[in-house]
Short mmCIF file of C-alpha atoms in Angstrom, two decimals:
data_model
loop_
_atom_site.label_atom_id
_atom_site.label_comp_id
_atom_site.label_asym_id
_atom_site.label_seq_id
_atom_site.Cartn_x
_atom_site.Cartn_y
_atom_site.Cartn_z
CA MET H 1 32.33 -3.00 -12.04
CA ASP H 2 35.85 -1.48 -10.84
CA LYS H 3 34.53 1.65 -10.85
CA LEU H 4 32.07 0.28 -7.89
CA ASP H 5 34.24 1.68 -4.52
CA PRO H 6 32.19 -1.51 -2.37
CA HIS H 7 32.43 0.53 0.37
CA GLY H 8 29.52 3.10 -0.11
CA LYS H 9 31.63 6.09 -1.83
CA GLU H 10 30.37 6.68 -5.58
CA ASN H 11 33.58 6.29 -7.55
CA ASP H 12 35.64 10.20 -8.53
CA ALA H 13 34.71 10.79 -11.50
CA GLY H 14 30.30 10.63 -10.99
CA GLU H 15 29.74 8.48 -13.49
CA ASP H 16 27.66 5.68 -11.61
CA VAL H 17 24.87 6.17 -9.93
CA TRP H 18 24.28 3.59 -7.14
CA VAL H 19 24.50 4.32 -2.93
CA PHE H 20 25.19 1.60 -1.03
CA ARG H 21 24.00 2.81 2.60
CA GLN H 22 25.65 0.77 6.09
CA GLY H 23 22.87 -1.48 7.36
CA THR H 24 22.27 -3.32 10.67
CA GLY H 25 22.26 -6.97 11.78
CA CYS H 26 23.64 -8.04 8.30
CA GLY H 27 26.91 -10.79 8.85
CA GLY H 28 29.56 -10.16 6.12
CA SER H 29 31.09 -8.12 4.30
CA GLU H 30 28.56 -8.76 0.71
CA ARG H 31 26.16 -9.60 3.02
CA ARG H 32 26.49 -5.93 5.42
CA GLU H 33 26.58 -4.13 1.94
CA ALA H 34 24.18 -5.97 -0.37
CA CYS H 35 21.41 -6.02 2.35
CA VAL H 36 21.16 -2.45 1.45
CA VAL H 37 21.90 -1.90 -1.59
CA GLU H 38 19.73 0.93 -2.97
CA ALA H 39 19.94 2.57 -7.07
CA ARG H 40 19.08 6.06 -6.98
CA PRO H 41 16.47 6.39 -9.62
CA GLY H 42 16.60 8.46 -13.24
CA GLY H 43 21.15 7.82 -14.11
CA PRO H 44 22.05 5.32 -15.44
CA HIS H 45 22.34 2.40 -12.88
CA SER H 46 21.91 -0.60 -14.68
CA GLY H 47 25.20 -1.89 -12.98
CA ALA H 48 23.90 -2.27 -9.73
CA ALA H 49 21.83 -4.52 -11.28
CA GLU H 50 24.18 -6.31 -12.95
CA TRP H 51 26.13 -6.47 -9.65
CA ALA H 52 23.37 -7.76 -6.94
CA SER H 53 23.18 -10.03 -9.82
CA GLN H 54 26.56 -11.17 -8.83
CA ILE H 55 26.14 -11.88 -5.40
CA THR H 56 26.16 -15.43 -4.13
CA ASP H 57 24.31 -15.56 -0.57
CA ASP H 58 21.02 -16.23 -2.10
CA ALA H 59 19.18 -13.98 0.81
CA THR H 60 21.60 -11.25 0.51
CA ARG H 61 21.30 -11.34 -3.79
CA GLY H 62 17.39 -11.49 -3.05
CA LYS H 63 17.36 -8.74 -0.87
CA ALA H 64 19.86 -6.00 -2.72
CA LEU H 65 17.36 -7.02 -6.43
CA ARG H 66 14.29 -5.86 -4.71
CA SER H 67 15.98 -2.31 -3.49
CA VAL H 68 17.44 -2.31 -7.32
CA SER H 69 14.27 -2.76 -8.83
CA GLN H 70 11.88 -0.62 -6.44
CA SER H 71 14.16 2.31 -6.77
CA TRP H 72 14.06 1.72 -11.02
CA ALA H 73 10.40 1.25 -10.69
CA LEU H 74 10.22 5.00 -9.60
CA THR H 75 11.35 6.15 -12.56
CA ASP H 76 11.30 3.04 -15.14
CA ARG H 77 8.31 0.74 -14.15
CA THR H 78 8.07 -2.29 -16.71
CA ARG H 79 12.48 -2.12 -16.21
CA GLY H 80 11.53 -2.42 -12.77
CA ILE H 81 8.61 -5.53 -13.16
CA ALA H 82 11.20 -7.14 -15.30
CA LEU H 83 14.24 -7.72 -13.21
CA ALA H 84 12.03 -7.85 -9.85
CA LYS H 85 10.16 -10.85 -11.67
CA THR H 86 13.91 -12.51 -11.49
CA ILE H 87 14.22 -12.75 -8.22
CA ASP H 88 14.44 -16.53 -7.00
CA ASP H 89 13.05 -16.44 -4.12
CA PRO H 90 9.07 -16.52 -4.37
CA VAL H 91 8.32 -14.35 -1.16
CA THR H 92 10.87 -11.70 -1.37
CA ARG H 93 9.92 -11.91 -5.72
CA ASP H 94 6.06 -11.60 -3.99
CA CYS H 95 6.56 -8.44 -1.86
CA THR H 96 9.08 -6.63 -3.91
CA LEU H 97 5.86 -6.89 -7.21
CA LEU H 98 3.91 -6.09 -4.05
CA VAL H 99 5.16 -2.73 -3.39
CA ILE H 100 5.60 -2.20 -6.72
CA SER H 101 2.20 -2.75 -7.21
CA LYS H 102 1.24 -0.93 -4.64
CA LYS H 103 2.41 2.40 -5.46
CA TRP H 104 1.53 1.86 -9.31
CA GLY H 105 -2.00 2.11 -7.99
CA GLU H 106 -1.81 5.68 -6.49
CA SER H 107 -1.97 6.78 -10.76
CA GLU H 108 -2.61 3.58 -12.43
CA PRO H 109 -4.88 1.93 -10.81
CA GLU H 110 -6.01 -0.84 -13.26
CA LYS H 111 -2.83 -1.93 -14.52
CA ALA H 112 -1.28 -2.21 -10.50
CA LEU H 113 -3.88 -4.62 -9.92
CA GLU H 114 -3.08 -6.88 -12.61
CA LEU H 115 0.05 -6.78 -11.27
CA ALA H 116 -0.75 -7.97 -8.11
CA ALA H 117 -3.15 -10.43 -10.08
CA THR H 118 0.69 -12.05 -10.14
CA LEU H 119 1.62 -12.65 -7.11
CA GLU H 120 1.86 -15.73 -5.85
CA ASP H 121 0.31 -15.44 -2.52
CA PRO H 122 -3.02 -14.88 -2.56
CA GLY H 123 -2.97 -12.70 1.36
CA ARG H 124 -0.30 -10.70 -1.33
CA GLN H 125 -2.86 -9.78 -3.74
CA VAL H 126 -6.09 -9.06 -1.18
CA GLY H 127 -2.57 -6.47 0.71
CA ALA H 128 -2.56 -5.09 -2.69
CA MET H 129 -5.82 -4.48 -3.46
CA VAL H 130 -6.91 -2.90 -0.37
CA SER H 131 -4.19 -1.12 -1.58
CA ILE H 132 -5.40 -0.08 -4.23
CA GLY H 133 -9.06 0.52 -3.41
CA TYR H 134 -7.84 2.60 -1.23
CA SER H 135 -5.65 4.80 -3.80
CA TRP H 136 -7.99 4.55 -6.04
CA ALA H 137 -11.13 5.68 -3.71
CA LYS H 138 -8.81 9.07 -2.78
CA ARG H 139 -9.39 10.30 -7.12
CA ASP H 140 -12.66 8.16 -8.10
CA PRO H 141 -14.67 6.65 -5.27
CA GLU H 142 -17.14 5.67 -7.76
CA ALA H 143 -15.03 3.74 -9.71
CA ALA H 144 -13.82 2.00 -7.00
CA VAL H 145 -16.94 0.75 -5.43
CA ALA H 146 -18.08 -0.50 -9.17
CA TRP H 147 -14.39 -2.44 -9.19
CA ALA H 148 -14.78 -3.35 -6.09
CA GLN H 149 -18.11 -5.77 -6.55
CA LEU H 150 -16.75 -7.53 -9.14
CA ILE H 151 -13.93 -8.98 -6.43
CA GLU H 152 -14.61 -13.11 -5.81
CA GLY H 153 -14.20 -13.58 -2.29
CA ALA H 154 -16.22 -12.41 -0.12
CA ASP H 155 -13.24 -11.73 2.24
CA ALA H 156 -11.20 -10.18 0.19
CA LYS H 157 -14.28 -7.59 -1.32
CA SER H 158 -15.36 -6.49 2.47
CA ASP H 159 -11.00 -5.96 3.07
CA VAL H 160 -11.12 -3.75 0.01
CA MET H 161 -14.92 -1.76 0.27
CA ALA H 162 -13.82 -1.55 3.82
CA ALA H 163 -10.88 1.10 2.88
CA ILE H 164 -12.92 1.94 -0.06
CA VAL H 165 -15.72 3.68 2.65
CA LYS H 166 -12.89 4.78 4.89
CA VAL H 167 -11.44 7.69 2.05
CA TRP H 168 -14.29 8.21 0.42
CA SER H 169 -16.15 9.29 4.15
CA LYS H 170 -13.88 12.20 4.22
CA GLN H 171 -14.62 13.96 1.06
CA ASP H 172 -18.89 12.84 0.83
CA PRO H 173 -19.95 11.19 4.21
CA GLN H 174 -23.52 9.90 3.19
CA HIS H 175 -22.51 8.13 -0.03
CA ALA H 176 -20.21 6.77 1.50
CA SER H 177 -22.53 4.96 4.44
CA VAL H 178 -24.69 3.34 1.82
CA TRP H 179 -21.67 1.21 1.10
CA LEU H 180 -21.58 0.42 5.00
CA SER H 181 -23.80 -2.87 4.22
CA THR H 182 -20.68 -4.29 1.68
CA ILE H 183 -18.95 -4.56 4.74
CA THR H 184 -19.41 -8.62 5.67
CA ASP H 185 -16.68 -9.01 8.71
CA LYS H 186 -17.91 -7.22 11.40
CA ASN H 187 -15.48 -6.07 13.75
CA GLU H 188 -14.65 -3.79 10.09
CA ARG H 189 -18.17 -2.40 9.68
CA ARG H 190 -17.77 -1.47 12.94
CA LEU H 191 -15.03 0.34 13.43
CA THR H 192 -15.44 2.26 9.74
CA THR H 193 -18.98 2.62 10.61
CA ARG H 194 -17.26 5.12 13.72
CA GLU H 195 -14.86 6.06 10.77
CA VAL H 196 -18.02 7.10 8.70
CA ALA H 197 -19.46 9.55 11.61
CA TRP H 198 -16.82 10.88 12.52
CA ASN H 199 -15.95 11.70 9.83
CA TRP H 200 -19.24 12.77 8.84
CA ALA H 201 -19.77 15.27 11.80
CA ALA H 202 -16.36 16.86 11.04
CA LYS H 203 -18.51 18.04 8.04
CA ASP H 204 -22.24 18.35 9.62
CA PRO H 205 -22.93 17.90 13.08
CA LYS H 206 -26.08 18.09 13.23
CA GLU H 207 -26.71 15.10 10.11
CA ALA H 208 -24.00 12.97 11.23
CA VAL H 209 -26.24 12.40 14.32
CA LEU H 210 -29.09 11.89 12.75
CA PHE H 211 -26.54 9.24 10.79
CA ILE H 212 -25.35 7.64 13.81
CA GLN H 213 -29.27 7.60 15.29
CA THR H 214 -29.90 4.54 12.64
CA LEU H 215 -27.57 2.48 14.91
CA PRO H 216 -28.07 0.18 17.39
CA ALA H 217 -27.59 2.04 21.37
CA SER H 218 -24.51 -0.08 22.12
CA GLU H 219 -22.97 1.42 18.74
CA GLN H 220 -24.33 5.07 19.20
CA GLN H 221 -23.20 5.28 22.71
CA TRP H 222 -19.72 3.80 21.06
CA ILE H 223 -19.12 6.17 19.10
CA CYS H 224 -20.31 9.24 20.57
CA ASP H 225 -17.93 7.95 23.39
CA ASP H 226 -15.36 9.90 22.18
CA TYR H 227 -16.32 11.99 20.19
CA PRO H 228 -18.46 14.77 22.75
CA LEU H 229 -19.45 17.13 20.40
CA LEU H 230 -22.00 14.60 19.46
CA LYS H 231 -23.29 13.85 22.71
CA GLU H 232 -23.98 17.31 22.64
CA TYR H 233 -26.15 16.80 19.76
CA MET H 234 -27.70 14.25 20.76
CA THR H 235 -29.13 15.40 24.18
CA PRO H 236 -32.34 16.65 24.10
CA GLN H 237 -31.99 20.35 24.85
#
């Protein structure tokens, strides 16, 4: 630990790969430094975790461990997750694992979902699933939909499906539109329907209009109000 300069400078030998950044709204020298501790990925930064673990203030220690574990997870996910699970405060621990699971979902959604399932707060679990579903749909929307149909809980399934349909509509609005009925929240379905229509119109306005005309008149008007091109196609020539 003697190589660490607590004022935010690397040691002269350049051997330790951590950095501190001045934060705002953190009182006290220890808190100010720990609020923003950041271990750079790709280096021998185990000392940063050791330093963070020794901080006496509970809230500050949690923030420091959160920052270090998230940085570790960029290059060594197993190590980062293990460190995150040592955080005492359940909210900080959950939030840390949530961030890691969201990032992981971009490459390995199935494994990211396993991590998301360990979150203690149900709301954060759903938030993680929505984010992972969104990322998964970019790569394989059909696989994402197949998984989403297995989600227990109508509200959670609806939220995840809305995210998937929005992404899918950018690639294939016709197929995405088929799944709009699985979004049970009326307001979310309305917003998602509009996004599907707009994405469809960007690809094929005439086909988009055929879809829009299957909707209630009030919804047709609402969708077209901010997309003048659609009005042109819907107006009889």
